[in-house]
Amino acid sequence: MFRALLSDARTWTYIVDALSTLVDEANFVAKPDGLSMRAMDPSHVAMVDFVLPSDAFDEYECDQETLLGVNLDEMKKIMRRARSGDTLEMIYEEAEKRLKLRLRGKTVRTFSIHLLDITAEELPEPSVEFKAFAIITADALQEAVKDAAVTSDHVKIVIQPDKVTFRAMGDLGEVVVEMGKDSEALLDIQASEESAATYTLNYLADMIKVAKAADTVKLQLSTDMPLRIDFNLPGGGRVSYFLAPRIEGE
Amino acid sequence: MEDKAAKLKEIAEKIKNCKKCELWKTRTNAVPGEGNPNAKIMFIGEAPGRNEDLYGIPFCGRAGAVLDDLLSEIGLKREDVFITNVVKCRPPRNRDPTPEEIVACSPYLDEQIKVINPKIIVTLGNYATGYILSKFGFKAENISKVRGKVFKVTTLLTTLKIIPTYHPATSLYRPPLREYLKEDFKIIARELKKT
């Protein structure tokens, strides 16, 4: 049995939006202590690791581990119908292998989606020893990624002991976004050594979609190694992304 | 090895029964691709042509003969590599595949790449090059600009190289391009030695 209620349906809309950018279909794992999903995009360039503990829901019931195989595009279409002020109730109907999504606002709207039988893959977390991290506001990351996209399709992220820099170079120009210790956007920073790597903006642009549901974001990297981005969601949830670095052509 | 072969066979079966776009209505055979499941190198073309559609085998027409020659010149046989296309069914009258057909069909190619886990992907022509470069976050540029370049890709699980070149069919109607193909295949041989 699985049933969960969120008082603000839009939280789920943002989460599904973010998850659906990497994979079309994936298993949510419902456990008594919360809901999670880990999936890798088909190119193996990016991975998402999502956790929403039971406490983050307004109501949550789950008596045993249940795999909910979902077509995320379908779920996204449904969640786009959510209106401001709507609550969301998710109910797993085991007998019919369906997940009901009930949006309650001025009216009560119930959408059902058929669950898919998706082979559960073991996806270990990439093992990276991060040499630097920066915690910045989620909207600052959004703006930095959008600024970088003005001139390029990739961005170099540099974390030094006192600042984080986003540098994008295109054929026609360059964009540099800096967040120093005196910046309101930079909340914490640590670097045992200067760390820098280049990442594809397409992926980052998709990943920052979840920023709408988060206040802060933690960036962790080591030179030419994968980037880890943690978005902390209200109520103790988390969406983490791993993104492989981009290395230029010869 | 058997595991990879079994997985590829499973993907091939899905392709043969696929009705995700309109091309299933006009195909004689779907052409999933063939070759060594443990290949270090994958060759990816655009879509099957008339002969490929008739026999269900990739690159078995005149363009296939050019590819075989190019492979042979660098000491490779078909059994050493895996050959497939972005789109697995023949577009009528060999027209270009539509973006919708590529979107519908490319998950099969993604799965094949995932199973084979090659060290080198050679893209043949604009469509394969555009799809693969974009998939790994590079700007999809015209084949004449990127042919013979080596794009290094780091994923979360492995590293690989993408080497775009012309589609062998182009050398049939533009013979001078055959020299470019030969040059690019030398680069492929050089990179293969490094793996």
CSV table of C-alpha atoms in Angstrom, one decimal:
chain,number,residue,atom,x,y,z
A,1,MET,CA,0.0,0.0,0.0
A,2,PHE,CA,1.2,3.5,-0.9
A,3,ARG,CA,-0.5,6.8,-0.4
A,4,ALA,CA,1.1,10.2,-0.1
A,5,LEU,CA,-0.3,13.8,0.1
A,6,LEU,CA,1.5,17.0,-0.7
A,7,SER,CA,-0.2,20.3,0.3
A,8,ASP,CA,1.5,22.1,-2.6
A,9,ALA,CA,1.1,20.1,-5.8
A,10,ARG,CA,3.6,22.4,-7.6
A,11,THR,CA,6.5,20.8,-5.5
A,12,TRP,CA,5.8,17.6,-7.3
A,13,THR,CA,5.4,19.4,-10.7
A,14,TYR,CA,9.0,20.8,-10.3
A,15,ILE,CA,10.4,17.5,-9.2
A,16,VAL,CA,8.8,15.5,-12.1
A,17,ASP,CA,9.9,18.3,-14.6
A,18,ALA,CA,13.5,17.9,-13.4
A,19,LEU,CA,13.5,14.1,-13.4
A,20,SER,CA,11.9,13.8,-16.8
A,21,THR,CA,14.7,15.8,-18.5
A,22,LEU,CA,17.1,12.9,-18.0
A,23,VAL,CA,15.0,9.8,-18.5
A,24,ASP,CA,11.7,8.9,-20.1
A,25,GLU,CA,10.8,6.0,-17.8
A,26,ALA,CA,12.0,5.2,-14.4
A,27,ASN,CA,11.1,3.4,-11.1
A,28,PHE,CA,10.1,5.4,-8.1
A,29,VAL,CA,10.8,3.4,-5.0
A,30,ALA,CA,8.3,3.9,-2.3
A,31,LYS,CA,9.4,2.7,1.1
A,32,PRO,CA,8.0,3.3,4.6
A,33,ASP,CA,10.6,6.1,5.1
A,34,GLY,CA,10.0,7.9,1.9
A,35,LEU,CA,10.0,8.0,-1.9
A,36,SER,CA,13.2,7.8,-4.0
A,37,MET,CA,14.4,7.4,-7.6
A,38,ARG,CA,17.9,7.0,-9.1
A,39,ALA,CA,18.3,7.0,-12.9
A,40,MET,CA,20.9,7.6,-15.5
A,41,ASP,CA,20.3,9.2,-18.9
A,42,PRO,CA,20.8,6.9,-21.9
A,43,SER,CA,24.2,8.5,-22.7
A,44,HIS,CA,25.5,7.9,-19.2
A,45,VAL,CA,26.5,11.5,-19.0
A,46,ALA,CA,24.2,12.4,-16.2
A,47,MET,CA,22.6,10.7,-13.2
A,48,VAL,CA,19.8,11.9,-10.9
A,49,ASP,CA,19.3,10.7,-7.4
A,50,PHE,CA,16.1,11.9,-5.8
A,51,VAL,CA,14.9,11.4,-2.2
A,52,LEU,CA,11.8,12.8,-0.6
A,53,PRO,CA,11.5,11.4,3.0
A,54,SER,CA,8.1,10.6,4.4
A,55,ASP,CA,8.3,13.7,6.7
A,56,ALA,CA,8.3,16.0,3.6
A,57,PHE,CA,4.8,14.8,2.8
A,58,ASP,CA,1.8,16.1,4.7
A,59,GLU,CA,0.5,12.6,4.8
A,60,TYR,CA,2.4,9.4,3.9
A,61,GLU,CA,1.5,5.8,4.2
A,62,CYS,CA,3.6,2.9,2.8
A,63,ASP,CA,3.8,-0.5,4.4
A,64,GLN,CA,6.4,-2.2,2.2
A,65,GLU,CA,8.9,-1.4,-0.6
A,66,THR,CA,7.0,-0.8,-3.8
A,67,LEU,CA,8.4,-0.1,-7.3
A,68,LEU,CA,6.3,2.4,-9.2
A,69,GLY,CA,7.5,2.3,-12.8
A,70,VAL,CA,6.4,5.5,-14.4
A,71,ASN,CA,6.5,7.2,-17.8
A,72,LEU,CA,7.7,10.5,-16.6
A,73,ASP,CA,6.4,12.4,-19.7
A,74,GLU,CA,2.9,11.2,-18.9
A,75,MET,CA,3.3,12.2,-15.3
A,76,LYS,CA,4.7,15.6,-16.3
A,77,LYS,CA,1.6,16.2,-18.6
A,78,ILE,CA,-0.7,15.5,-15.7
A,79,MET,CA,1.3,17.7,-13.3
A,80,ARG,CA,1.2,20.6,-15.7
A,81,ARG,CA,-2.6,20.6,-15.0
A,82,ALA,CA,-1.9,21.4,-11.4
A,83,ARG,CA,-3.1,24.9,-10.4
A,84,SER,CA,-1.8,27.2,-7.7
A,85,GLY,CA,-3.3,26.1,-4.4
A,86,ASP,CA,-4.0,22.5,-5.5
A,87,THR,CA,-3.0,19.6,-3.2
A,88,LEU,CA,-1.7,16.4,-4.7
A,89,GLU,CA,-2.6,13.0,-3.4
A,90,MET,CA,-0.9,9.9,-4.9
A,91,ILE,CA,-2.5,6.5,-4.5
A,92,TYR,CA,-1.1,3.2,-5.7
A,93,GLU,CA,-3.7,0.8,-6.8
A,94,GLU,CA,-2.0,-2.5,-6.7
A,95,ALA,CA,-4.8,-4.6,-8.2
A,96,GLU,CA,-4.9,-2.5,-11.3
A,97,LYS,CA,-1.2,-1.6,-11.4
A,98,ARG,CA,-2.1,2.1,-11.6
A,99,LEU,CA,-1.1,5.2,-9.8
A,100,LYS,CA,-3.8,7.8,-9.1
A,101,LEU,CA,-2.8,11.4,-9.0
A,102,ARG,CA,-5.6,13.4,-7.4
A,103,LEU,CA,-5.4,17.2,-7.6
A,104,ARG,CA,-7.7,18.9,-5.1
A,105,GLY,CA,-8.4,22.6,-5.5
A,106,LYS,CA,-11.6,24.3,-6.6
A,107,THR,CA,-12.5,20.9,-8.1
A,108,VAL,CA,-11.3,17.4,-7.5
A,109,ARG,CA,-9.5,16.0,-10.5
A,110,THR,CA,-8.2,12.4,-10.5
A,111,PHE,CA,-5.8,11.2,-13.2
A,112,SER,CA,-4.7,7.6,-13.4
A,113,ILE,CA,-1.5,6.3,-15.1
A,114,HIS,CA,-0.7,2.7,-15.8
A,115,LEU,CA,2.5,1.6,-14.2
A,116,LEU,CA,5.2,0.1,-16.2
A,117,ASP,CA,7.3,-3.0,-15.6
A,118,ILE,CA,10.8,-1.4,-15.8
A,119,THR,CA,13.8,-3.6,-15.1
A,120,ALA,CA,15.4,-2.2,-11.9
A,121,GLU,CA,19.0,-1.5,-12.6
A,122,GLU,CA,21.7,-1.3,-9.9
A,123,LEU,CA,23.1,2.2,-10.3
A,124,PRO,CA,25.9,2.8,-7.8
A,125,GLU,CA,26.7,6.5,-7.0
A,126,PRO,CA,29.8,7.6,-9.0
A,127,SER,CA,32.7,7.5,-6.6
A,128,VAL,CA,34.5,10.8,-6.8
A,129,GLU,CA,36.7,12.4,-4.2
A,130,PHE,CA,35.6,16.1,-4.3
A,131,LYS,CA,38.2,18.7,-3.7
A,132,ALA,CA,36.0,21.7,-3.5
A,133,PHE,CA,32.4,22.7,-2.8
A,134,ALA,CA,30.3,25.8,-2.9
A,135,ILE,CA,26.8,26.4,-1.6
A,136,ILE,CA,25.0,29.1,-3.5
A,137,THR,CA,21.4,30.2,-3.9
A,138,ALA,CA,19.4,28.2,-6.3
A,139,ASP,CA,18.4,31.3,-8.3
A,140,ALA,CA,22.0,32.4,-8.6
A,141,LEU,CA,22.8,29.0,-10.3
A,142,GLN,CA,19.9,29.4,-12.6
A,143,GLU,CA,21.0,32.9,-13.6
A,144,ALA,CA,24.7,31.8,-14.1
A,145,VAL,CA,23.6,28.9,-16.4
A,146,LYS,CA,21.4,31.2,-18.4
A,147,ASP,CA,24.1,33.8,-18.6
A,148,ALA,CA,26.6,31.2,-19.9
A,149,ALA,CA,24.2,30.0,-22.5
A,150,VAL,CA,24.2,33.4,-24.1
A,151,THR,CA,27.5,32.7,-25.7
A,152,SER,CA,28.3,29.0,-25.5
A,153,ASP,CA,27.0,25.5,-25.2
A,154,HIS,CA,29.4,24.6,-22.3
A,155,VAL,CA,30.6,26.3,-19.2
A,156,LYS,CA,33.8,25.9,-17.1
A,157,ILE,CA,33.1,26.0,-13.3
A,158,VAL,CA,36.0,26.9,-11.1
A,159,ILE,CA,35.9,26.7,-7.4
A,160,GLN,CA,38.7,28.5,-5.5
A,161,PRO,CA,39.0,29.0,-1.7
A,162,ASP,CA,37.3,32.4,-2.0
A,163,LYS,CA,35.1,32.3,-5.0
A,164,VAL,CA,33.2,30.3,-7.6
A,165,THR,CA,33.4,31.3,-11.2
A,166,PHE,CA,31.3,30.3,-14.2
A,167,ARG,CA,33.2,30.9,-17.5
A,168,ALA,CA,31.7,30.4,-20.9
A,169,MET,CA,33.6,31.0,-24.1
A,170,GLY,CA,32.0,31.0,-27.5
A,171,ASP,CA,33.1,31.9,-31.0
A,172,LEU,CA,31.9,35.5,-30.6
A,173,GLY,CA,32.6,36.3,-27.0
A,174,GLU,CA,32.9,35.3,-23.3
A,175,VAL,CA,30.8,35.4,-20.2
A,176,VAL,CA,32.2,35.3,-16.7
A,177,VAL,CA,29.9,35.1,-13.6
A,178,GLU,CA,31.7,35.4,-10.3
A,179,MET,CA,30.4,34.8,-6.8
A,180,GLY,CA,32.9,35.9,-4.2
A,181,LYS,CA,32.8,35.6,-0.4
A,182,ASP,CA,31.1,39.1,-0.3
A,183,SER,CA,28.4,38.0,-2.6
A,184,GLU,CA,24.9,37.4,-1.2
A,185,ALA,CA,24.6,34.4,-3.6
A,186,LEU,CA,27.6,32.5,-2.1
A,187,LEU,CA,26.6,30.9,1.3
A,188,ASP,CA,29.6,28.7,1.9
A,189,ILE,CA,32.7,27.6,0.1
A,190,GLN,CA,35.7,25.3,0.7
A,191,ALA,CA,38.4,24.2,-1.6
A,192,SER,CA,41.5,22.2,-0.6
A,193,GLU,CA,42.8,23.0,-4.1
A,194,GLU,CA,41.5,25.1,-7.0
A,195,SER,CA,39.2,22.8,-8.9
A,196,ALA,CA,37.9,23.3,-12.4
A,197,ALA,CA,36.0,21.4,-15.1
A,198,THR,CA,33.8,22.1,-18.1
A,199,TYR,CA,30.3,20.9,-18.4
A,200,THR,CA,27.6,20.8,-21.1
A,201,LEU,CA,25.0,23.6,-20.7
A,202,ASN,CA,22.2,21.5,-22.2
A,203,TYR,CA,22.4,19.2,-19.2
A,204,LEU,CA,22.8,22.0,-16.7
A,205,ALA,CA,19.9,23.9,-18.2
A,206,ASP,CA,17.7,20.8,-17.6
A,207,MET,CA,19.0,20.2,-14.1
A,208,ILE,CA,18.4,23.8,-12.9
A,209,LYS,CA,14.7,23.3,-13.5
A,210,VAL,CA,14.3,21.9,-10.0
A,211,ALA,CA,15.8,25.1,-8.6
A,212,LYS,CA,12.2,26.4,-8.5
A,213,ALA,CA,11.5,24.0,-5.7
A,214,ALA,CA,14.8,24.6,-3.8
A,215,ASP,CA,16.4,27.5,-1.9
A,216,THR,CA,20.0,26.5,-2.0
A,217,VAL,CA,22.3,24.3,-4.1
A,218,LYS,CA,25.6,22.6,-3.3
A,219,LEU,CA,28.1,22.2,-6.1
A,220,GLN,CA,30.9,19.7,-5.6
A,221,LEU,CA,33.8,19.1,-8.0
A,222,SER,CA,37.3,18.1,-8.6
A,223,THR,CA,39.4,19.0,-11.7
A,224,ASP,CA,38.1,17.3,-14.8
A,225,MET,CA,35.8,15.0,-12.7
A,226,PRO,CA,32.1,14.7,-12.5
A,227,LEU,CA,30.1,17.6,-10.9
A,228,ARG,CA,27.7,16.8,-8.1
A,229,ILE,CA,24.8,19.2,-7.6
A,230,ASP,CA,22.5,18.9,-4.6
A,231,PHE,CA,19.3,20.7,-4.5
A,232,ASN,CA,17.7,20.7,-1.0
A,233,LEU,CA,14.0,20.5,-1.2
A,234,PRO,CA,11.6,21.9,1.5
A,235,GLY,CA,10.9,19.3,4.2
A,236,GLY,CA,14.3,17.5,3.9
A,237,GLY,CA,14.0,16.2,0.4
A,238,ARG,CA,16.9,16.2,-2.1
A,239,VAL,CA,17.5,16.1,-5.8
A,240,SER,CA,21.2,15.3,-6.6
A,241,TYR,CA,22.7,15.3,-10.1
A,242,PHE,CA,26.0,13.9,-11.3
A,243,LEU,CA,27.3,15.3,-14.5
A,244,ALA,CA,30.3,14.0,-16.4
A,245,PRO,CA,32.8,16.6,-17.5
A,246,ARG,CA,33.1,17.6,-21.1
A,247,ILE,CA,36.5,17.3,-22.7
A,248,GLU,CA,37.1,19.2,-25.9
A,249,GLY,CA,37.6,17.5,-29.3
A,250,GLU,CA,41.1,17.2,-30.7
B,1,MET,CA,29.9,-12.0,-24.1
B,2,GLU,CA,26.8,-14.2,-24.2
B,3,ASP,CA,25.1,-11.7,-21.9
B,4,LYS,CA,25.8,-8.8,-24.4
B,5,ALA,CA,24.7,-10.9,-27.4
B,6,ALA,CA,21.5,-11.9,-25.6
B,7,LYS,CA,20.8,-8.2,-24.8
B,8,LEU,CA,21.4,-7.2,-28.4
B,9,LYS,CA,19.2,-9.9,-29.6
B,10,GLU,CA,16.5,-8.7,-27.3
B,11,ILE,CA,16.8,-5.2,-28.6
B,12,ALA,CA,16.8,-6.5,-32.2
B,13,GLU,CA,13.5,-8.3,-31.5
B,14,LYS,CA,12.0,-5.1,-30.2
B,15,ILE,CA,13.1,-3.3,-33.3
B,16,LYS,CA,11.6,-5.9,-35.6
B,17,ASN,CA,8.3,-5.6,-33.9
B,18,CYS,CA,8.5,-1.8,-33.6
B,19,LYS,CA,5.6,0.4,-34.7
B,20,LYS,CA,6.7,3.6,-33.1
B,21,CYS,CA,6.7,5.6,-36.3
B,22,GLU,CA,5.1,5.2,-39.7
B,23,LEU,CA,8.1,3.5,-41.3
B,24,TRP,CA,7.0,0.0,-40.2
B,25,LYS,CA,4.2,0.2,-42.8
B,26,THR,CA,6.5,0.4,-45.7
B,27,ARG,CA,9.5,-1.7,-44.5
B,28,THR,CA,10.2,-5.1,-45.8
B,29,ASN,CA,12.6,-5.8,-42.9
B,30,ALA,CA,13.7,-3.7,-40.0
B,31,VAL,CA,17.5,-3.5,-39.8
B,32,PRO,CA,18.6,-3.6,-36.2
B,33,GLY,CA,22.4,-3.8,-36.9
B,34,GLU,CA,24.9,-6.6,-36.6
B,35,GLY,CA,28.4,-7.3,-35.6
B,36,ASN,CA,30.6,-8.2,-32.6
B,37,PRO,CA,28.8,-7.6,-29.3
B,38,ASN,CA,32.2,-7.0,-27.7
B,39,ALA,CA,33.3,-4.6,-30.4
B,40,LYS,CA,35.6,-1.7,-29.4
B,41,ILE,CA,34.3,0.2,-32.3
B,42,MET,CA,30.8,1.0,-33.6
B,43,PHE,CA,29.9,2.4,-37.0
B,44,ILE,CA,26.6,4.3,-37.2
B,45,GLY,CA,25.0,5.3,-40.4
B,46,GLU,CA,21.8,7.1,-41.3
B,47,ALA,CA,19.1,4.6,-42.2
B,48,PRO,CA,18.7,1.4,-44.3
B,49,GLY,CA,18.5,1.7,-48.1
B,50,ARG,CA,16.8,-0.6,-50.6
B,51,ASN,CA,19.1,-3.6,-50.2
B,52,GLU,CA,19.3,-3.3,-46.4
B,53,ASP,CA,15.5,-3.3,-46.3
B,54,LEU,CA,15.3,-6.4,-48.5
B,55,TYR,CA,17.8,-8.4,-46.5
B,56,GLY,CA,17.6,-6.9,-43.0
B,57,ILE,CA,21.4,-6.5,-43.0
B,58,PRO,CA,23.1,-3.1,-42.5
B,59,PHE,CA,25.3,-1.7,-45.3
B,60,CYS,CA,24.9,-4.6,-47.7
B,61,GLY,CA,24.5,-2.6,-50.8
B,62,ARG,CA,27.0,-0.6,-52.8
B,63,ALA,CA,27.7,1.7,-49.8
B,64,GLY,CA,28.3,-1.4,-47.8
B,65,ALA,CA,30.9,-2.6,-50.3
B,66,VAL,CA,32.7,0.8,-49.8
B,67,LEU,CA,32.6,0.4,-46.1
B,68,ASP,CA,34.0,-3.1,-46.3
B,69,ASP,CA,36.9,-1.9,-48.4
B,70,LEU,CA,37.6,1.0,-46.0
B,71,LEU,CA,37.5,-1.5,-43.1
B,72,SER,CA,39.8,-3.9,-44.9
B,73,GLU,CA,42.3,-1.1,-45.6
B,74,ILE,CA,42.8,-0.6,-41.9
B,75,GLY,CA,42.9,-4.3,-41.2
B,76,LEU,CA,39.3,-4.7,-39.9
B,77,LYS,CA,36.6,-7.1,-40.8
B,78,ARG,CA,32.9,-6.8,-40.2
B,79,GLU,CA,33.1,-9.4,-37.4
B,80,ASP,CA,35.4,-7.0,-35.5
B,81,VAL,CA,33.0,-4.1,-35.4
B,82,PHE,CA,29.3,-3.4,-34.8
B,83,ILE,CA,27.4,-1.7,-37.6
B,84,THR,CA,24.0,-0.1,-37.3
B,85,ASN,CA,22.0,3.0,-38.2
B,86,VAL,CA,20.3,5.8,-36.3
B,87,VAL,CA,16.9,4.9,-37.9
B,88,LYS,CA,16.3,1.1,-38.3
B,89,CYS,CA,13.7,1.1,-41.0
B,90,ARG,CA,14.0,2.3,-44.6
B,91,PRO,CA,12.5,5.7,-45.3
B,92,PRO,CA,10.5,5.4,-48.5
B,93,ARG,CA,12.5,6.2,-51.7
B,94,ASN,CA,15.5,6.7,-49.5
B,95,ARG,CA,14.4,10.1,-48.3
B,96,ASP,CA,16.0,11.7,-45.3
B,97,PRO,CA,14.7,10.5,-42.0
B,98,THR,CA,12.4,13.0,-40.3
B,99,PRO,CA,13.2,14.4,-36.8
B,100,GLU,CA,10.1,12.5,-35.5
B,101,GLU,CA,11.5,9.2,-36.9
B,102,ILE,CA,14.9,9.9,-35.3
B,103,VAL,CA,13.3,10.7,-31.9
B,104,ALA,CA,11.1,7.5,-32.1
B,105,CYS,CA,14.0,5.2,-33.2
B,106,SER,CA,17.0,6.6,-31.4
B,107,PRO,CA,16.3,4.9,-28.0
B,108,TYR,CA,17.2,1.6,-29.7
B,109,LEU,CA,20.6,3.0,-30.7
B,110,ASP,CA,21.1,4.4,-27.2
B,111,GLU,CA,20.4,0.9,-25.8
B,112,GLN,CA,22.8,-0.7,-28.3
B,113,ILE,CA,25.5,1.7,-27.4
B,114,LYS,CA,24.9,1.0,-23.7
B,115,VAL,CA,25.2,-2.7,-24.2
B,116,ILE,CA,28.2,-2.7,-26.5
B,117,ASN,CA,30.0,0.1,-24.5
B,118,PRO,CA,32.4,0.9,-27.4
B,119,LYS,CA,35.6,2.8,-27.0
B,120,ILE,CA,35.1,4.5,-30.4
B,121,ILE,CA,31.9,5.5,-32.2
B,122,VAL,CA,32.3,6.3,-35.9
B,123,THR,CA,29.5,8.4,-37.3
B,124,LEU,CA,28.8,8.1,-41.0
B,125,GLY,CA,27.2,11.2,-42.5
B,126,ASN,CA,25.3,14.1,-41.2
B,127,TYR,CA,22.4,12.4,-39.5
B,128,ALA,CA,24.4,10.0,-37.4
B,129,THR,CA,27.0,12.7,-36.6
B,130,GLY,CA,24.3,15.2,-35.6
B,131,TYR,CA,22.6,12.7,-33.3
B,132,ILE,CA,25.6,11.4,-31.6
B,133,LEU,CA,27.4,14.7,-31.1
B,134,SER,CA,24.3,16.3,-29.7
B,135,LYS,CA,23.7,13.2,-27.5
B,136,PHE,CA,27.0,13.8,-25.8
B,137,GLY,CA,26.6,17.5,-25.6
B,138,PHE,CA,28.6,18.7,-28.6
B,139,LYS,CA,27.4,21.2,-31.1
B,140,ALA,CA,26.0,19.3,-34.2
B,141,GLU,CA,27.9,20.8,-37.1
B,142,ASN,CA,28.0,19.8,-40.7
B,143,ILE,CA,30.0,16.7,-41.5
B,144,SER,CA,32.4,18.7,-43.7
B,145,LYS,CA,33.4,20.7,-40.6
B,146,VAL,CA,33.8,17.9,-38.2
B,147,ARG,CA,35.0,14.9,-40.3
B,148,GLY,CA,38.2,13.4,-39.1
B,149,LYS,CA,38.1,15.1,-35.7
B,150,VAL,CA,38.3,13.1,-32.5
B,151,PHE,CA,35.8,14.1,-29.9
B,152,LYS,CA,36.6,12.7,-26.4
B,153,VAL,CA,33.6,11.9,-24.2
B,154,THR,CA,33.7,11.2,-20.6
B,155,THR,CA,30.6,9.6,-19.2
B,156,LEU,CA,29.9,8.7,-15.6
B,157,LEU,CA,30.9,5.1,-16.4
B,158,THR,CA,33.5,5.2,-19.2
B,159,THR,CA,35.4,7.3,-21.7
B,160,LEU,CA,35.0,7.0,-25.5
B,161,LYS,CA,35.8,8.8,-28.7
B,162,ILE,CA,33.5,9.9,-31.4
B,163,ILE,CA,35.0,10.2,-34.9
B,164,PRO,CA,32.7,11.6,-37.6
B,165,THR,CA,33.3,10.9,-41.3
B,166,TYR,CA,31.3,11.0,-44.5
B,167,HIS,CA,28.7,8.4,-45.3
B,168,PRO,CA,30.3,5.8,-47.6
B,169,ALA,CA,27.4,6.3,-50.0
B,170,THR,CA,28.6,9.9,-50.7
B,171,SER,CA,31.8,8.6,-52.3
B,172,LEU,CA,29.6,6.7,-54.9
B,173,TYR,CA,28.3,9.9,-56.4
B,174,ARG,CA,31.2,12.2,-55.3
B,175,PRO,CA,34.3,10.0,-55.9
B,176,PRO,CA,36.8,12.6,-54.5
B,177,LEU,CA,35.3,12.1,-51.1
B,178,ARG,CA,36.7,8.6,-51.1
B,179,GLU,CA,40.1,10.1,-50.3
B,180,TYR,CA,38.7,11.9,-47.3
B,181,LEU,CA,37.1,8.7,-46.1
B,182,LYS,CA,40.5,6.9,-46.4
B,183,GLU,CA,42.2,9.7,-44.4
B,184,ASP,CA,39.5,9.5,-41.7
B,185,PHE,CA,39.8,5.7,-41.5
B,186,LYS,CA,43.5,6.1,-40.9
B,187,ILE,CA,42.6,8.3,-37.9
B,188,ILE,CA,40.2,5.6,-36.8
B,189,ALA,CA,42.9,3.0,-37.0
B,190,ARG,CA,45.3,5.2,-35.0
B,191,GLU,CA,42.7,5.8,-32.3
B,192,LEU,CA,41.8,2.1,-32.2
B,193,LYS,CA,45.4,1.2,-31.5
B,194,LYS,CA,45.4,3.4,-28.5
B,195,THR,CA,42.5,1.6,-26.9
